[in-house]
Amino acid sequence: MPAAPRIRPADLFSPEDWAPFQSRRAWVGPLLVAHCWGVIALAVAAGVIWPILIPLCVAVIGARQLGLAILMHEAAHGGLSSDRRLNDFLGHWLCAVPVGASLNAYRPYHLAHHKYAQQAEDPDLVLSAPFPVSRASLRRKIVRDLTGQTFFKQRVLLPLAALRGRAAGTATDDHAYEAIVTGRSVAPFLLVNAALLAVAVAAGVWWAFFALWLLPMATWFPMVTRLRNIAEHACVEGSATDPFRAARTTRATWWERALIAPYWVNFHAEHHLFMHVPCWKLPSLHKAVRARPPGERMEVAQGYLSVLREASAKPAA
């Protein structure tokens, strides 16, 4: 099985230039987790106080639920804390479990994606290989996300299929990505969400759990997760052979960072080049790589809309 092509930091940087990207600050990862939950809490409070803002709050909370998944991803690389136990506690219980994932299941899956990025053995290849699709096909996918159909498949049908598969002694890997990211932490997910519901009931706003936590998770979160997956790897020519083109970086405006791509997830080409650089250093890494001639080969999109145009450019049948 051929591994994805790689480069070493020394191929681009002097030891002095590379040193800033190796350093870590112990407080940044926990602060990012606190920030994510703080934004969610403020958006919930805004929706409770001013119900007219609920549609906006759903988008903000759904994007921060993706933010929790992104910080779980950071923990999978050991990036939330240099203390392994703290890193895994934050990544699992405060990031993964609330959105239905499992850090322990996700980590080996995701590291396999890095090892075999865009090769036949890449477990994430199924997410990018179908593109480009037609506009009608992409529209149907987004409609399924925003109407809760994707959520129902991931949170109800896949766990039930997994249980049936275990009972029958057979594997159920047809939807490996969804099963690992959203389907293998059912009991902890229900426990944590029951606790969140209890908090809402105790506060006298039981409905807020459904309107301002479950609804974003069932609609906006699947949709922006799909946009993230498309933007990262779909339709990047040469992605299987050139390490500088293994993924796409997407320039994001402030509102895209707020509603689609939190915590520097849009800098994905840099992440694949040097996966152990903390996420908060990716913007400066982007500038440093692009300043060197090989960095000019990177795929850089000017926004998520331009990515969607490219990903839906296949003529309708």
PDB file of C-alpha atoms in Angstrom:
ATOM      1  CA  MET A   1       0.000   0.000   0.000  1.00  0.00           C
ATOM      2  CA  PRO A   2       1.720   3.216  -1.110  1.00  0.00           C
ATOM      3  CA  ALA A   3       1.745   5.990   1.461  1.00  0.00           C
ATOM      4  CA  ALA A   4       0.971   9.553   0.461  1.00  0.00           C
ATOM      5  CA  PRO A   5       3.975  11.589  -0.749  1.00  0.00           C
ATOM      6  CA  ARG A   6       5.513  13.744   1.972  1.00  0.00           C
ATOM      7  CA  ILE A   7       8.029  16.479   2.559  1.00  0.00           C
ATOM      8  CA  ARG A   8      10.140  17.260   5.612  1.00  0.00           C
ATOM      9  CA  PRO A   9      10.250  20.666   7.317  1.00  0.00           C
ATOM     10  CA  ALA A  10      13.942  20.810   6.383  1.00  0.00           C
ATOM     11  CA  ASP A  11      12.949  20.706   2.714  1.00  0.00           C
ATOM     12  CA  LEU A  12      11.407  24.169   3.094  1.00  0.00           C
ATOM     13  CA  PHE A  13      12.687  25.782   6.269  1.00  0.00           C
ATOM     14  CA  SER A  14      15.899  26.440   8.113  1.00  0.00           C
ATOM     15  CA  PRO A  15      15.917  25.272  11.750  1.00  0.00           C
ATOM     16  CA  GLU A  16      15.453  28.895  12.859  1.00  0.00           C
ATOM     17  CA  ASP A  17      12.481  29.465  10.550  1.00  0.00           C
ATOM     18  CA  TRP A  18      10.848  26.184  11.579  1.00  0.00           C
ATOM     19  CA  ALA A  19      11.302  26.599  15.338  1.00  0.00           C
ATOM     20  CA  PRO A  20       8.213  28.839  15.892  1.00  0.00           C
ATOM     21  CA  PHE A  21       5.943  26.183  14.378  1.00  0.00           C
ATOM     22  CA  GLN A  22       7.228  23.507  16.757  1.00  0.00           C
ATOM     23  CA  SER A  23       6.534  25.404  19.979  1.00  0.00           C
ATOM     24  CA  ARG A  24       3.250  24.917  21.844  1.00  0.00           C
ATOM     25  CA  ARG A  25       1.519  26.884  24.574  1.00  0.00           C
ATOM     26  CA  ALA A  26      -0.182  24.773  27.216  1.00  0.00           C
ATOM     27  CA  TRP A  27      -3.115  27.131  27.702  1.00  0.00           C
ATOM     28  CA  VAL A  28      -4.201  27.660  24.065  1.00  0.00           C
ATOM     29  CA  GLY A  29      -5.935  24.309  23.510  1.00  0.00           C
ATOM     30  CA  PRO A  30      -8.055  24.444  26.690  1.00  0.00           C
ATOM     31  CA  LEU A  31      -8.846  28.094  25.903  1.00  0.00           C
ATOM     32  CA  LEU A  32     -10.135  27.139  22.462  1.00  0.00           C
ATOM     33  CA  VAL A  33     -12.422  24.507  23.989  1.00  0.00           C
ATOM     34  CA  ALA A  34     -13.683  27.086  26.492  1.00  0.00           C
ATOM     35  CA  HIS A  35     -14.165  29.598  23.675  1.00  0.00           C
ATOM     36  CA  CYS A  36     -16.230  27.121  21.656  1.00  0.00           C
ATOM     37  CA  TRP A  37     -18.560  26.361  24.552  1.00  0.00           C
ATOM     38  CA  GLY A  38     -18.697  30.050  25.439  1.00  0.00           C
ATOM     39  CA  VAL A  39     -19.913  30.973  21.958  1.00  0.00           C
ATOM     40  CA  ILE A  40     -22.514  28.207  22.132  1.00  0.00           C
ATOM     41  CA  ALA A  41     -23.707  29.443  25.550  1.00  0.00           C
ATOM     42  CA  LEU A  42     -23.958  33.057  24.345  1.00  0.00           C
ATOM     43  CA  ALA A  43     -25.882  32.009  21.219  1.00  0.00           C
ATOM     44  CA  VAL A  44     -28.273  29.918  23.326  1.00  0.00           C
ATOM     45  CA  ALA A  45     -28.805  32.859  25.692  1.00  0.00           C
ATOM     46  CA  ALA A  46     -29.427  35.205  22.755  1.00  0.00           C
ATOM     47  CA  GLY A  47     -31.994  32.807  21.289  1.00  0.00           C
ATOM     48  CA  VAL A  48     -33.792  32.473  24.621  1.00  0.00           C
ATOM     49  CA  ILE A  49     -33.896  36.215  25.249  1.00  0.00           C
ATOM     50  CA  TRP A  50     -34.660  37.251  21.671  1.00  0.00           C
ATOM     51  CA  PRO A  51     -36.459  34.365  19.906  1.00  0.00           C
ATOM     52  CA  ILE A  52     -36.435  36.308  16.641  1.00  0.00           C
ATOM     53  CA  LEU A  53     -32.693  35.550  16.506  1.00  0.00           C
ATOM     54  CA  ILE A  54     -33.167  31.764  16.673  1.00  0.00           C
ATOM     55  CA  PRO A  55     -32.434  31.164  12.940  1.00  0.00           C
ATOM     56  CA  LEU A  56     -29.109  33.001  13.263  1.00  0.00           C
ATOM     57  CA  CYS A  57     -28.382  31.263  16.558  1.00  0.00           C
ATOM     58  CA  VAL A  58     -28.981  27.872  14.930  1.00  0.00           C
ATOM     59  CA  ALA A  59     -26.305  28.674  12.337  1.00  0.00           C
ATOM     60  CA  VAL A  60     -23.848  29.955  14.945  1.00  0.00           C
ATOM     61  CA  ILE A  61     -24.366  26.950  17.235  1.00  0.00           C
ATOM     62  CA  GLY A  62     -24.228  24.461  14.362  1.00  0.00           C
ATOM     63  CA  ALA A  63     -20.912  25.971  13.252  1.00  0.00           C
ATOM     64  CA  ARG A  64     -19.557  25.661  16.810  1.00  0.00           C
ATOM     65  CA  GLN A  65     -20.727  22.058  16.963  1.00  0.00           C
ATOM     66  CA  LEU A  66     -18.492  21.622  13.928  1.00  0.00           C
ATOM     67  CA  GLY A  67     -15.929  23.567  15.974  1.00  0.00           C
ATOM     68  CA  LEU A  68     -16.126  20.865  18.652  1.00  0.00           C
ATOM     69  CA  ALA A  69     -15.458  18.244  15.962  1.00  0.00           C
ATOM     70  CA  ILE A  70     -12.506  20.311  14.706  1.00  0.00           C
ATOM     71  CA  LEU A  71     -11.065  20.517  18.210  1.00  0.00           C
ATOM     72  CA  MET A  72     -11.559  16.753  18.535  1.00  0.00           C
ATOM     73  CA  HIS A  73      -9.495  16.528  15.348  1.00  0.00           C
ATOM     74  CA  GLU A  74      -6.848  18.701  16.999  1.00  0.00           C
ATOM     75  CA  ALA A  75      -6.836  16.352  19.979  1.00  0.00           C
ATOM     76  CA  ALA A  76      -6.389  13.387  17.632  1.00  0.00           C
ATOM     77  CA  HIS A  77      -3.046  14.979  16.737  1.00  0.00           C
ATOM     78  CA  GLY A  78      -2.236  15.690  20.390  1.00  0.00           C
ATOM     79  CA  GLY A  79      -2.687  19.416  19.806  1.00  0.00           C
ATOM     80  CA  LEU A  80      -4.983  20.445  22.672  1.00  0.00           C
ATOM     81  CA  SER A  81      -2.442  19.816  25.422  1.00  0.00           C
ATOM     82  CA  SER A  82       1.079  18.464  25.822  1.00  0.00           C
ATOM     83  CA  ASP A  83      -0.347  16.412  28.696  1.00  0.00           C
ATOM     84  CA  ARG A  84      -1.736  13.349  26.909  1.00  0.00           C
ATOM     85  CA  ARG A  85      -4.368  12.659  29.551  1.00  0.00           C
ATOM     86  CA  LEU A  86      -5.665  16.234  29.508  1.00  0.00           C
ATOM     87  CA  ASN A  87      -5.539  16.314  25.696  1.00  0.00           C
ATOM     88  CA  ASP A  88      -7.612  13.141  25.459  1.00  0.00           C
ATOM     89  CA  PHE A  89     -10.050  14.172  28.199  1.00  0.00           C
ATOM     90  CA  LEU A  90     -10.766  17.515  26.517  1.00  0.00           C
ATOM     91  CA  GLY A  91     -10.888  15.988  23.048  1.00  0.00           C
ATOM     92  CA  HIS A  92     -13.184  13.129  24.007  1.00  0.00           C
ATOM     93  CA  TRP A  93     -15.567  14.348  26.704  1.00  0.00           C
ATOM     94  CA  LEU A  94     -15.823  18.069  25.908  1.00  0.00           C
ATOM     95  CA  CYS A  95     -15.465  17.909  22.115  1.00  0.00           C
ATOM     96  CA  ALA A  96     -16.263  14.481  20.664  1.00  0.00           C
ATOM     97  CA  VAL A  97     -18.971  13.028  22.897  1.00  0.00           C
ATOM     98  CA  PRO A  98     -21.340  16.038  22.879  1.00  0.00           C
ATOM     99  CA  VAL A  99     -21.631  15.777  19.080  1.00  0.00           C
ATOM    100  CA  GLY A 100     -21.792  11.979  19.060  1.00  0.00           C
ATOM    101  CA  ALA A 101     -18.205  11.076  18.204  1.00  0.00           C
ATOM    102  CA  SER A 102     -15.439   9.073  19.880  1.00  0.00           C
ATOM    103  CA  LEU A 103     -11.853  10.291  20.017  1.00  0.00           C
ATOM    104  CA  ASN A 104     -10.551   6.748  20.481  1.00  0.00           C
ATOM    105  CA  ALA A 105     -12.357   5.568  17.350  1.00  0.00           C
ATOM    106  CA  TYR A 106     -11.596   8.685  15.333  1.00  0.00           C
ATOM    107  CA  ARG A 107      -7.835   8.907  15.970  1.00  0.00           C
ATOM    108  CA  PRO A 108      -6.646   5.735  14.158  1.00  0.00           C
ATOM    109  CA  TYR A 109      -9.138   6.346  11.367  1.00  0.00           C
ATOM    110  CA  HIS A 110      -7.911   9.902  10.867  1.00  0.00           C
ATOM    111  CA  LEU A 111      -4.215   9.068  11.083  1.00  0.00           C
ATOM    112  CA  ALA A 112      -4.809   6.458   8.369  1.00  0.00           C
ATOM    113  CA  HIS A 113      -6.276   9.274   6.266  1.00  0.00           C
ATOM    114  CA  HIS A 114      -3.051  11.252   6.687  1.00  0.00           C
ATOM    115  CA  LYS A 115      -0.855   8.259   5.937  1.00  0.00           C
ATOM    116  CA  TYR A 116      -2.712   7.373   2.731  1.00  0.00           C
ATOM    117  CA  ALA A 117      -4.165  10.772   1.772  1.00  0.00           C
ATOM    118  CA  GLN A 118      -5.868  10.536  -1.625  1.00  0.00           C
ATOM    119  CA  GLN A 119      -4.512   7.029  -2.211  1.00  0.00           C
ATOM    120  CA  ALA A 120      -6.773   4.032  -2.734  1.00  0.00           C
ATOM    121  CA  GLU A 121      -6.356   3.112   0.947  1.00  0.00           C
ATOM    122  CA  ASP A 122      -7.447   6.536   2.221  1.00  0.00           C
ATOM    123  CA  PRO A 123     -10.584   5.954   4.349  1.00  0.00           C
ATOM    124  CA  ASP A 124     -11.743   9.490   3.516  1.00  0.00           C
ATOM    125  CA  LEU A 125     -11.433   9.036  -0.244  1.00  0.00           C
ATOM    126  CA  VAL A 126     -15.164   8.281  -0.429  1.00  0.00           C
ATOM    127  CA  LEU A 127     -15.821  11.882   0.642  1.00  0.00           C
ATOM    128  CA  SER A 128     -13.965  13.495  -2.253  1.00  0.00           C
ATOM    129  CA  ALA A 129     -13.924  10.911  -5.047  1.00  0.00           C
ATOM    130  CA  PRO A 130     -17.532  11.494  -6.252  1.00  0.00           C
ATOM    131  CA  PHE A 131     -16.852  15.157  -7.092  1.00  0.00           C
ATOM    132  CA  PRO A 132     -17.515  17.038  -9.248  1.00  0.00           C
ATOM    133  CA  VAL A 133     -21.235  16.372  -9.248  1.00  0.00           C
ATOM    134  CA  SER A 134     -24.059  18.263 -10.888  1.00  0.00           C
ATOM    135  CA  ARG A 135     -25.626  21.283  -9.246  1.00  0.00           C
ATOM    136  CA  ALA A 136     -28.825  19.318  -8.790  1.00  0.00           C
ATOM    137  CA  SER A 137     -26.961  16.535  -6.992  1.00  0.00           C
ATOM    138  CA  LEU A 138     -25.194  18.967  -4.662  1.00  0.00           C
ATOM    139  CA  ARG A 139     -28.477  20.756  -4.002  1.00  0.00           C
ATOM    140  CA  ARG A 140     -30.132  17.457  -3.036  1.00  0.00           C
ATOM    141  CA  LYS A 141     -27.302  16.692  -0.609  1.00  0.00           C
ATOM    142  CA  ILE A 142     -27.596  20.087   1.061  1.00  0.00           C
ATOM    143  CA  VAL A 143     -31.385  19.780   1.266  1.00  0.00           C
ATOM    144  CA  ARG A 144     -30.989  16.397   2.974  1.00  0.00           C
ATOM    145  CA  ASP A 145     -28.621  18.001   5.468  1.00  0.00           C
ATOM    146  CA  LEU A 146     -30.808  21.005   6.250  1.00  0.00           C
ATOM    147  CA  THR A 147     -33.983  18.945   6.574  1.00  0.00           C
ATOM    148  CA  GLY A 148     -32.489  16.504   9.099  1.00  0.00           C
ATOM    149  CA  GLN A 149     -32.341  13.486   6.794  1.00  0.00           C
ATOM    150  CA  THR A 150     -28.551  13.174   7.099  1.00  0.00           C
ATOM    151  CA  PHE A 151     -28.806  13.472  10.875  1.00  0.00           C
ATOM    152  CA  PHE A 152     -31.442  10.730  11.018  1.00  0.00           C
ATOM    153  CA  LYS A 153     -29.276   8.405   8.925  1.00  0.00           C
ATOM    154  CA  GLN A 154     -26.168   9.048  11.029  1.00  0.00           C
ATOM    155  CA  ARG A 155     -27.729   9.072  14.494  1.00  0.00           C
ATOM    156  CA  VAL A 156     -30.489   6.461  14.089  1.00  0.00           C
ATOM    157  CA  LEU A 157     -30.053   4.240  11.032  1.00  0.00           C
ATOM    158  CA  LEU A 158     -26.273   3.719  11.212  1.00  0.00           C
ATOM    159  CA  PRO A 159     -26.153   2.850  14.934  1.00  0.00           C
ATOM    160  CA  LEU A 160     -29.043   0.416  14.410  1.00  0.00           C
ATOM    161  CA  ALA A 161     -27.241  -1.107  11.432  1.00  0.00           C
ATOM    162  CA  ALA A 162     -24.073  -1.415  13.512  1.00  0.00           C
ATOM    163  CA  LEU A 163     -25.986  -3.198  16.272  1.00  0.00           C
ATOM    164  CA  ARG A 164     -27.535  -5.584  13.760  1.00  0.00           C
ATOM    165  CA  GLY A 165     -24.112  -6.186  12.239  1.00  0.00           C
ATOM    166  CA  ARG A 166     -22.558  -7.044  15.608  1.00  0.00           C
ATOM    167  CA  ALA A 167     -25.478  -9.308  16.443  1.00  0.00           C
ATOM    168  CA  ALA A 168     -25.013 -11.132  13.146  1.00  0.00           C
ATOM    169  CA  GLY A 169     -21.226 -11.152  13.414  1.00  0.00           C
ATOM    170  CA  THR A 170     -20.794  -9.125  10.227  1.00  0.00           C
ATOM    171  CA  ALA A 171     -19.103  -5.824   9.504  1.00  0.00           C
ATOM    172  CA  THR A 172     -21.010  -2.666   8.665  1.00  0.00           C
ATOM    173  CA  ASP A 173     -18.318  -0.495   7.077  1.00  0.00           C
ATOM    174  CA  ASP A 174     -20.242   0.799   4.073  1.00  0.00           C
ATOM    175  CA  HIS A 175     -20.445   4.199   5.787  1.00  0.00           C
ATOM    176  CA  ALA A 176     -17.219   4.111   7.778  1.00  0.00           C
ATOM    177  CA  TYR A 177     -16.835   7.869   8.059  1.00  0.00           C
ATOM    178  CA  GLU A 178     -20.317   8.519   9.409  1.00  0.00           C
ATOM    179  CA  ALA A 179     -20.139   5.493  11.688  1.00  0.00           C
ATOM    180  CA  ILE A 180     -16.883   6.573  13.307  1.00  0.00           C
ATOM    181  CA  VAL A 181     -17.462  10.304  13.528  1.00  0.00           C
ATOM    182  CA  THR A 182     -21.110  10.241  14.569  1.00  0.00           C
ATOM    183  CA  GLY A 183     -22.164   6.688  15.288  1.00  0.00           C
ATOM    184  CA  ARG A 184     -19.797   4.989  17.725  1.00  0.00           C
ATOM    185  CA  SER A 185     -20.424   6.960  20.877  1.00  0.00           C
ATOM    186  CA  VAL A 186     -24.124   6.384  21.301  1.00  0.00           C
ATOM    187  CA  ALA A 187     -24.353   5.790  25.068  1.00  0.00           C
ATOM    188  CA  PRO A 188     -22.004   8.662  26.102  1.00  0.00           C
ATOM    189  CA  PHE A 189     -23.698  10.922  23.545  1.00  0.00           C
ATOM    190  CA  LEU A 190     -27.122  10.218  25.025  1.00  0.00           C
ATOM    191  CA  LEU A 191     -25.801  10.659  28.559  1.00  0.00           C
ATOM    192  CA  VAL A 192     -24.196  14.045  27.890  1.00  0.00           C
ATOM    193  CA  ASN A 193     -27.210  15.273  25.953  1.00  0.00           C
ATOM    194  CA  ALA A 194     -29.523  14.136  28.745  1.00  0.00           C
ATOM    195  CA  ALA A 195     -27.425  16.266  31.083  1.00  0.00           C
ATOM    196  CA  LEU A 196     -27.767  19.251  28.738  1.00  0.00           C
ATOM    197  CA  LEU A 197     -31.537  18.722  28.637  1.00  0.00           C
ATOM    198  CA  ALA A 198     -31.615  18.561  32.450  1.00  0.00           C
ATOM    199  CA  VAL A 199     -29.787  21.901  32.622  1.00  0.00           C
ATOM    200  CA  ALA A 200     -32.320  23.452  30.239  1.00  0.00           C
ATOM    201  CA  VAL A 201     -35.228  22.059  32.266  1.00  0.00           C
ATOM    202  CA  ALA A 202     -33.696  23.335  35.516  1.00  0.00           C
ATOM    203  CA  ALA A 203     -33.322  26.773  33.929  1.00  0.00           C
ATOM    204  CA  GLY A 204     -36.997  26.759  32.932  1.00  0.00           C
ATOM    205  CA  VAL A 205     -36.273  26.769  29.187  1.00  0.00           C
ATOM    206  CA  TRP A 206     -36.629  23.086  28.289  1.00  0.00           C
ATOM    207  CA  TRP A 207     -37.471  24.004  24.700  1.00  0.00           C
ATOM    208  CA  ALA A 208     -34.038  25.599  24.240  1.00  0.00           C
ATOM    209  CA  PHE A 209     -32.392  22.156  24.208  1.00  0.00           C
ATOM    210  CA  PHE A 210     -34.444  21.188  21.172  1.00  0.00           C
ATOM    211  CA  ALA A 211     -34.437  24.551  19.352  1.00  0.00           C
ATOM    212  CA  LEU A 212     -30.906  25.684  20.187  1.00  0.00           C
ATOM    213  CA  TRP A 213     -28.904  22.477  20.517  1.00  0.00           C
ATOM    214  CA  LEU A 214     -30.640  19.542  18.817  1.00  0.00           C
ATOM    215  CA  LEU A 215     -31.970  21.539  15.853  1.00  0.00           C
ATOM    216  CA  PRO A 216     -28.517  22.951  14.942  1.00  0.00           C
ATOM    217  CA  MET A 217     -27.046  19.466  15.276  1.00  0.00           C
ATOM    218  CA  ALA A 218     -29.708  18.038  12.966  1.00  0.00           C
ATOM    219  CA  THR A 219     -29.452  20.746  10.289  1.00  0.00           C
ATOM    220  CA  TRP A 220     -26.599  23.245  10.131  1.00  0.00           C
ATOM    221  CA  PHE A 221     -23.916  20.963  11.588  1.00  0.00           C
ATOM    222  CA  PRO A 222     -24.303  18.241   8.902  1.00  0.00           C
ATOM    223  CA  MET A 223     -24.424  20.863   6.180  1.00  0.00           C
ATOM    224  CA  VAL A 224     -21.229  22.709   7.193  1.00  0.00           C
ATOM    225  CA  THR A 225     -19.522  19.365   7.826  1.00  0.00           C
ATOM    226  CA  ARG A 226     -20.284  18.484   4.210  1.00  0.00           C
ATOM    227  CA  LEU A 227     -18.965  21.849   3.000  1.00  0.00           C
ATOM    228  CA  ARG A 228     -15.798  21.297   5.012  1.00  0.00           C
ATOM    229  CA  ASN A 229     -15.279  17.845   3.510  1.00  0.00           C
ATOM    230  CA  ILE A 230     -15.823  19.103  -0.032  1.00  0.00           C
ATOM    231  CA  ALA A 231     -13.494  22.066   0.387  1.00  0.00           C
ATOM    232  CA  GLU A 232     -10.671  20.038   1.891  1.00  0.00           C
ATOM    233  CA  HIS A 233     -10.038  17.462  -0.847  1.00  0.00           C
ATOM    234  CA  ALA A 234     -12.580  17.470  -3.680  1.00  0.00           C
ATOM    235  CA  CYS A 235     -11.458  18.389  -7.193  1.00  0.00           C
ATOM    236  CA  VAL A 236      -7.787  19.031  -6.387  1.00  0.00           C
ATOM    237  CA  GLU A 237      -5.768  17.965  -9.415  1.00  0.00           C
ATOM    238  CA  GLY A 238      -2.573  16.094  -8.551  1.00  0.00           C
ATOM    239  CA  SER A 239      -3.625  15.442  -4.964  1.00  0.00           C
ATOM    240  CA  ALA A 240      -2.417  11.822  -5.030  1.00  0.00           C
ATOM    241  CA  THR A 241       1.109  12.620  -6.228  1.00  0.00           C
ATOM    242  CA  ASP A 242       2.111  16.093  -5.015  1.00  0.00           C
ATOM    243  CA  PRO A 243       2.328  16.737  -1.247  1.00  0.00           C
ATOM    244  CA  PHE A 244       1.676  20.435  -1.854  1.00  0.00           C
ATOM    245  CA  ARG A 245      -1.633  19.524  -3.507  1.00  0.00           C
ATOM    246  CA  ALA A 246      -2.846  16.809  -1.123  1.00  0.00           C
ATOM    247  CA  ALA A 247      -5.552  19.188   0.114  1.00  0.00           C
ATOM    248  CA  ARG A 248      -7.051  22.598  -0.509  1.00  0.00           C
ATOM    249  CA  THR A 249      -6.778  25.769   1.538  1.00  0.00           C
ATOM    250  CA  THR A 250      -9.816  28.045   1.288  1.00  0.00           C
ATOM    251  CA  ARG A 251      -9.621  31.733   2.048  1.00  0.00           C
ATOM    252  CA  ALA A 252     -12.428  32.551   4.481  1.00  0.00           C
ATOM    253  CA  THR A 253     -14.062  35.862   5.299  1.00  0.00           C
ATOM    254  CA  TRP A 254     -15.043  36.699   8.874  1.00  0.00           C
ATOM    255  CA  TRP A 255     -18.601  35.464   8.344  1.00  0.00           C
ATOM    256  CA  GLU A 256     -17.383  32.210   6.773  1.00  0.00           C
ATOM    257  CA  ARG A 257     -15.135  31.666   9.790  1.00  0.00           C
ATOM    258  CA  ALA A 258     -18.125  32.332  12.043  1.00  0.00           C
ATOM    259  CA  LEU A 259     -20.694  30.214  10.234  1.00  0.00           C
ATOM    260  CA  ILE A 260     -18.788  27.627   8.174  1.00  0.00           C
ATOM    261  CA  ALA A 261     -15.100  27.199   9.036  1.00  0.00           C
ATOM    262  CA  PRO A 262     -14.133  27.879  12.672  1.00  0.00           C
ATOM    263  CA  TYR A 263     -10.728  27.355  14.262  1.00  0.00           C
ATOM    264  CA  TRP A 264      -8.636  27.698  11.098  1.00  0.00           C
ATOM    265  CA  VAL A 265     -10.003  24.500   9.545  1.00  0.00           C
ATOM    266  CA  ASN A 266      -9.855  26.212   6.140  1.00  0.00           C
ATOM    267  CA  PHE A 267      -6.023  25.938   6.155  1.00  0.00           C
ATOM    268  CA  HIS A 268      -6.104  22.284   5.195  1.00  0.00           C
ATOM    269  CA  ALA A 269      -3.255  22.141   2.678  1.00  0.00           C
ATOM    270  CA  GLU A 270      -0.855  23.329   5.381  1.00  0.00           C
ATOM    271  CA  HIS A 271      -2.265  20.817   7.835  1.00  0.00           C
ATOM    272  CA  HIS A 272      -1.540  17.958   5.449  1.00  0.00           C
ATOM    273  CA  LEU A 273       1.975  19.209   4.810  1.00  0.00           C
ATOM    274  CA  PHE A 274       2.819  19.385   8.527  1.00  0.00           C
ATOM    275  CA  MET A 275       0.063  17.741  10.530  1.00  0.00           C
ATOM    276  CA  HIS A 276       1.591  18.352  13.970  1.00  0.00           C
ATOM    277  CA  VAL A 277       1.570  22.147  13.685  1.00  0.00           C
ATOM    278  CA  PRO A 278      -1.167  23.459  16.049  1.00  0.00           C
ATOM    279  CA  CYS A 279      -4.260  24.764  14.303  1.00  0.00           C
ATOM    280  CA  TRP A 280      -3.805  28.302  15.622  1.00  0.00           C
ATOM    281  CA  LYS A 281      -0.422  28.518  13.846  1.00  0.00           C
ATOM    282  CA  LEU A 282      -1.773  27.502  10.448  1.00  0.00           C
ATOM    283  CA  PRO A 283      -2.350  31.092   9.169  1.00  0.00           C
ATOM    284  CA  SER A 284       1.303  31.994   9.769  1.00  0.00           C
ATOM    285  CA  LEU A 285       2.393  28.634   8.338  1.00  0.00           C
ATOM    286  CA  HIS A 286       0.319  29.414   5.242  1.00  0.00           C
ATOM    287  CA  LYS A 287       2.218  32.673   4.716  1.00  0.00           C
ATOM    288  CA  ALA A 288       5.572  30.988   5.294  1.00  0.00           C
ATOM    289  CA  VAL A 289       4.896  28.138   2.863  1.00  0.00           C
ATOM    290  CA  ARG A 290       3.424  30.387   0.172  1.00  0.00           C
ATOM    291  CA  ALA A 291       6.503  32.632   0.386  1.00  0.00           C
ATOM    292  CA  ARG A 292       8.638  29.748  -0.910  1.00  0.00           C
ATOM    293  CA  PRO A 293       8.537  28.634  -4.572  1.00  0.00           C
ATOM    294  CA  PRO A 294       7.164  25.110  -3.910  1.00  0.00           C
ATOM    295  CA  GLY A 295       4.297  26.668  -1.970  1.00  0.00           C
ATOM    296  CA  GLU A 296       3.008  28.269  -5.143  1.00  0.00           C
ATOM    297  CA  ARG A 297       1.768  24.821  -6.206  1.00  0.00           C
ATOM    298  CA  MET A 298      -0.742  24.711  -3.348  1.00  0.00           C
ATOM    299  CA  GLU A 299      -4.437  24.733  -4.212  1.00  0.00           C
ATOM    300  CA  VAL A 300      -5.895  27.915  -2.703  1.00  0.00           C
ATOM    301  CA  ALA A 301      -9.560  28.778  -3.271  1.00  0.00           C
ATOM    302  CA  GLN A 302     -10.887  32.299  -2.871  1.00  0.00           C
ATOM    303  CA  GLY A 303     -13.910  31.263  -0.821  1.00  0.00           C
ATOM    304  CA  TYR A 304     -16.358  28.478  -0.134  1.00  0.00           C
ATOM    305  CA  LEU A 305     -18.705  29.622  -2.885  1.00  0.00           C
ATOM    306  CA  SER A 306     -15.967  29.206  -5.478  1.00  0.00           C
ATOM    307  CA  VAL A 307     -15.268  25.691  -4.158  1.00  0.00           C
ATOM    308  CA  LEU A 308     -18.951  24.768  -4.441  1.00  0.00           C
ATOM    309  CA  ARG A 309     -19.050  26.054  -8.023  1.00  0.00           C
ATOM    310  CA  GLU A 310     -16.106  23.826  -8.905  1.00  0.00           C
ATOM    311  CA  ALA A 311     -17.506  20.830  -7.018  1.00  0.00           C
ATOM    312  CA  SER A 312     -20.875  21.126  -8.801  1.00  0.00           C
ATOM    313  CA  ALA A 313     -19.544  21.772 -12.302  1.00  0.00           C
ATOM    314  CA  LYS A 314     -20.469  18.372 -13.753  1.00  0.00           C
ATOM    315  CA  PRO A 315     -23.169  18.722 -16.424  1.00  0.00           C
ATOM    316  CA  ALA A 316     -26.517  17.237 -15.519  1.00  0.00           C
ATOM    317  CA  ALA A 317     -27.199  13.861 -17.091  1.00  0.00           C
TER     318      ALA A 317
END
